[in-house]
Amino acid sequence: MKKILIPTDFSENSWSTVLYASELYKDEPVDFYLVNAFNVDLHILDNIKSNKPENLLFEESMRKSQLELYKLLVKIKGHCKNKKHNFFTKSLLNSSLETIRNYIETKHIELVIVSDIEETDDFETIKGSHDINIMKNVIDCPVLIIPAGWAFKGLNEIVFPTNFKTHYKCSELTHLYEIAKITNAPIIVLHCVKEENLSQDEVENKALLEACLDGFDFSFHYLENTNANSGLQLFVQSRESEMIVFINKKNTLFGSILTKPMVKDLGHNLNVPVLALHDLRN
């Protein structure tokens, strides 16, 4: 059974993410772990082990979280009748990344699927476990972000941007392989170039990537005289691509894209699911 974690705040965005995940993996046996990380004021936390009245507020917060998770399970049973899928729930205290990381480790989670970041003009106030913070900081598990209201309707293609500056390991592309296989989606390798010719190292890295993709439907595309950010946006929008996949390599394309403006572009302007894989050497 594949194990997938879906953090939820019981919003419509979170519900759309559950539906997307169940449709994407409709033909695969999956255990879905629905986790709600509820918050309690710090002064309450200090008294959890005591018999003070504040403890009642903690218990009430836990009860509400568990009740909403039960309601979510009932809702899922009415919409998702796939016998290959199992759904489990868990209420976790606080929405810290450390809490999510620990749960990923103890349950051997293979993929995290989260709903889109909240619309905000202040990057620093983007909240919780449902956003780009997980993508940036959960470095031992792939993270898939689903835009608000996005419904799964198949994948016409998967865009894989690269600058050929570093080489990839085939083992880093496992989830790309998996999604391409279960959706029959072609892989579009996109290189936004400022110079027409590749260096010798870039040629060798391209050949290695081509070898890693052997057996899959893939093709190489180039956009000249443009930067990675704007080129990726224009390419995806013009082709109506339905997923972007990155590898989070330090000091390379993924790192450069995760600037404050580009985070909002990925979440809102591109408006497609974004999957972050991870460099096994990080």
PDB file of N, CA and C in Angstrom, residues 97 116-137 145 254-268:
ATOM      1  N   LEU A  97       6.264  22.351  11.460  1.00  0.00           N
ATOM      2  CA  LEU A  97       6.839  21.451  10.477  1.00  0.00           C
ATOM      3  C   LEU A  97       7.438  20.218  11.148  1.00  0.00           C
ATOM      4  N   ASP A 116      -3.428  24.458  -1.768  1.00  0.00           N
ATOM      5  CA  ASP A 116      -2.724  25.667  -2.176  1.00  0.00           C
ATOM      6  C   ASP A 116      -2.498  26.626  -1.016  1.00  0.00           C
ATOM      7  N   ILE A 117      -1.439  27.464  -1.132  1.00  0.00           N
ATOM      8  CA  ILE A 117      -1.180  28.506  -0.146  1.00  0.00           C
ATOM      9  C   ILE A 117      -2.325  29.511  -0.142  1.00  0.00           C
ATOM     10  N   GLU A 118      -2.499  30.178   0.978  1.00  0.00           N
ATOM     11  CA  GLU A 118      -3.533  31.190   1.090  1.00  0.00           C
ATOM     12  C   GLU A 118      -3.173  32.428   0.272  1.00  0.00           C
ATOM     13  N   GLU A 119      -4.162  33.082  -0.282  1.00  0.00           N
ATOM     14  CA  GLU A 119      -3.949  34.326  -1.014  1.00  0.00           C
ATOM     15  C   GLU A 119      -3.580  35.423  -0.024  1.00  0.00           C
ATOM     16  N   THR A 120      -2.418  36.018  -0.214  1.00  0.00           N
ATOM     17  CA  THR A 120      -1.965  37.068   0.690  1.00  0.00           C
ATOM     18  C   THR A 120      -0.957  37.948  -0.013  1.00  0.00           C
ATOM     19  N   ASP A 121      -0.878  39.206   0.388  1.00  0.00           N
ATOM     20  CA  ASP A 121       0.116  40.108  -0.172  1.00  0.00           C
ATOM     21  C   ASP A 121       1.411  40.081   0.635  1.00  0.00           C
ATOM     22  N   ASP A 122       1.397  39.404   1.754  1.00  0.00           N
ATOM     23  CA  ASP A 122       2.563  39.366   2.624  1.00  0.00           C
ATOM     24  C   ASP A 122       3.078  37.937   2.692  1.00  0.00           C
ATOM     25  N   PHE A 123       4.194  37.687   2.007  1.00  0.00           N
ATOM     26  CA  PHE A 123       4.738  36.329   1.944  1.00  0.00           C
ATOM     27  C   PHE A 123       5.012  35.776   3.335  1.00  0.00           C
ATOM     28  N   GLU A 124       5.462  36.628   4.235  1.00  0.00           N
ATOM     29  CA  GLU A 124       5.849  36.152   5.550  1.00  0.00           C
ATOM     30  C   GLU A 124       4.665  35.666   6.374  1.00  0.00           C
ATOM     31  N   THR A 125       3.451  36.043   5.980  1.00  0.00           N
ATOM     32  CA  THR A 125       2.288  35.622   6.757  1.00  0.00           C
ATOM     33  C   THR A 125       1.604  34.392   6.187  1.00  0.00           C
ATOM     34  N   ILE A 126       2.180  33.817   5.120  1.00  0.00           N
ATOM     35  CA  ILE A 126       1.619  32.571   4.615  1.00  0.00           C
ATOM     36  C   ILE A 126       1.666  31.531   5.720  1.00  0.00           C
ATOM     37  N   LYS A 127       0.542  30.901   5.981  1.00  0.00           N
ATOM     38  CA  LYS A 127       0.390  30.148   7.219  1.00  0.00           C
ATOM     39  C   LYS A 127       0.566  28.646   7.057  1.00  0.00           C
ATOM     40  N   GLY A 128       0.822  28.026   8.214  1.00  0.00           N
ATOM     41  CA  GLY A 128       0.512  26.640   8.464  1.00  0.00           C
ATOM     42  C   GLY A 128       1.285  25.615   7.677  1.00  0.00           C
ATOM     43  N   SER A 129       0.711  24.444   7.635  1.00  0.00           N
ATOM     44  CA  SER A 129       1.369  23.299   7.028  1.00  0.00           C
ATOM     45  C   SER A 129       0.868  23.041   5.620  1.00  0.00           C
ATOM     46  N   HIS A 130       0.012  23.919   5.092  1.00  0.00           N
ATOM     47  CA  HIS A 130      -0.640  23.662   3.821  1.00  0.00           C
ATOM     48  C   HIS A 130      -0.017  24.474   2.698  1.00  0.00           C
ATOM     49  N   ASP A 131       1.227  24.803   2.754  1.00  0.00           N
ATOM     50  CA  ASP A 131       1.756  25.733   1.771  1.00  0.00           C
ATOM     51  C   ASP A 131       3.187  25.446   1.404  1.00  0.00           C
ATOM     52  N   ILE A 132       3.830  26.464   0.866  1.00  0.00           N
ATOM     53  CA  ILE A 132       5.165  26.317   0.333  1.00  0.00           C
ATOM     54  C   ILE A 132       6.188  25.973   1.401  1.00  0.00           C
ATOM     55  N   ASN A 133       5.895  26.234   2.672  1.00  0.00           N
ATOM     56  CA  ASN A 133       6.847  25.910   3.738  1.00  0.00           C
ATOM     57  C   ASN A 133       7.126  24.416   3.795  1.00  0.00           C
ATOM     58  N   ILE A 134       6.104  23.602   3.576  1.00  0.00           N
ATOM     59  CA  ILE A 134       6.315  22.158   3.549  1.00  0.00           C
ATOM     60  C   ILE A 134       7.187  21.798   2.353  1.00  0.00           C
ATOM     61  N   MET A 135       6.893  22.396   1.196  1.00  0.00           N
ATOM     62  CA  MET A 135       7.657  22.089  -0.009  1.00  0.00           C
ATOM     63  C   MET A 135       9.133  22.411   0.180  1.00  0.00           C
ATOM     64  N   LYS A 136       9.409  23.505   0.886  1.00  0.00           N
ATOM     65  CA  LYS A 136      10.792  23.937   1.068  1.00  0.00           C
ATOM     66  C   LYS A 136      11.507  23.167   2.167  1.00  0.00           C
ATOM     67  N   ASN A 137      10.778  22.741   3.195  1.00  0.00           N
ATOM     68  CA  ASN A 137      11.427  22.260   4.410  1.00  0.00           C
ATOM     69  C   ASN A 137      11.272  20.778   4.695  1.00  0.00           C
ATOM     70  N   ILE A 145       1.603  20.142  -4.321  1.00  0.00           N
ATOM     71  CA  ILE A 145       0.672  21.218  -3.971  1.00  0.00           C
ATOM     72  C   ILE A 145      -0.426  21.302  -5.031  1.00  0.00           C
ATOM     73  N   PHE A 254      15.508  24.988  -8.840  1.00  0.00           N
ATOM     74  CA  PHE A 254      14.412  25.009  -7.877  1.00  0.00           C
ATOM     75  C   PHE A 254      14.633  26.089  -6.832  1.00  0.00           C
ATOM     76  N   GLY A 255      15.863  26.189  -6.354  1.00  0.00           N
ATOM     77  CA  GLY A 255      16.156  27.213  -5.369  1.00  0.00           C
ATOM     78  C   GLY A 255      15.922  28.608  -5.902  1.00  0.00           C
ATOM     79  N   SER A 256      16.271  28.837  -7.172  1.00  0.00           N
ATOM     80  CA  SER A 256      16.099  30.175  -7.736  1.00  0.00           C
ATOM     81  C   SER A 256      14.634  30.503  -7.959  1.00  0.00           C
ATOM     82  N   ILE A 257      13.828  29.462  -8.204  1.00  0.00           N
ATOM     83  CA  ILE A 257      12.409  29.705  -8.451  1.00  0.00           C
ATOM     84  C   ILE A 257      11.673  30.029  -7.157  1.00  0.00           C
ATOM     85  N   LEU A 258      12.158  29.504  -6.044  1.00  0.00           N
ATOM     86  CA  LEU A 258      11.452  29.737  -4.792  1.00  0.00           C
ATOM     87  C   LEU A 258      11.780  31.106  -4.202  1.00  0.00           C
ATOM     88  N   THR A 259      11.713  32.123  -5.018  1.00  0.00           N
ATOM     89  CA  THR A 259      11.775  33.483  -4.526  1.00  0.00           C
ATOM     90  C   THR A 259      10.376  33.878  -4.104  1.00  0.00           C
ATOM     91  N   LYS A 260      10.239  34.970  -3.372  1.00  0.00           N
ATOM     92  CA  LYS A 260       8.920  35.365  -2.885  1.00  0.00           C
ATOM     93  C   LYS A 260       7.924  35.601  -4.022  1.00  0.00           C
ATOM     94  N   PRO A 261       8.272  36.365  -5.079  1.00  0.00           N
ATOM     95  CA  PRO A 261       7.298  36.551  -6.149  1.00  0.00           C
ATOM     96  C   PRO A 261       6.944  35.240  -6.845  1.00  0.00           C
ATOM     97  N   MET A 262       7.949  34.356  -7.020  1.00  0.00           N
ATOM     98  CA  MET A 262       7.688  33.137  -7.768  1.00  0.00           C
ATOM     99  C   MET A 262       6.837  32.164  -6.980  1.00  0.00           C
ATOM    100  N   VAL A 263       6.937  32.175  -5.662  1.00  0.00           N
ATOM    101  CA  VAL A 263       6.058  31.345  -4.838  1.00  0.00           C
ATOM    102  C   VAL A 263       4.609  31.668  -5.155  1.00  0.00           C
ATOM    103  N   LYS A 264       4.291  32.952  -5.232  1.00  0.00           N
ATOM    104  CA  LYS A 264       2.913  33.348  -5.512  1.00  0.00           C
ATOM    105  C   LYS A 264       2.541  33.025  -6.953  1.00  0.00           C
ATOM    106  N   ASP A 265       3.526  33.105  -7.876  1.00  0.00           N
ATOM    107  CA  ASP A 265       3.262  32.728  -9.263  1.00  0.00           C
ATOM    108  C   ASP A 265       2.932  31.244  -9.355  1.00  0.00           C
ATOM    109  N   LEU A 266       3.709  30.421  -8.672  1.00  0.00           N
ATOM    110  CA  LEU A 266       3.465  28.986  -8.704  1.00  0.00           C
ATOM    111  C   LEU A 266       2.098  28.661  -8.127  1.00  0.00           C
ATOM    112  N   GLY A 267       1.763  29.333  -7.038  1.00  0.00           N
ATOM    113  CA  GLY A 267       0.514  29.021  -6.359  1.00  0.00           C
ATOM    114  C   GLY A 267      -0.720  29.555  -7.042  1.00  0.00           C
ATOM    115  N   HIS A 268      -0.588  30.698  -7.732  1.00  0.00           N
ATOM    116  CA  HIS A 268      -1.793  31.370  -8.216  1.00  0.00           C
ATOM    117  C   HIS A 268      -1.775  31.645  -9.726  1.00  0.00           C
TER     118      HIS A 268
END
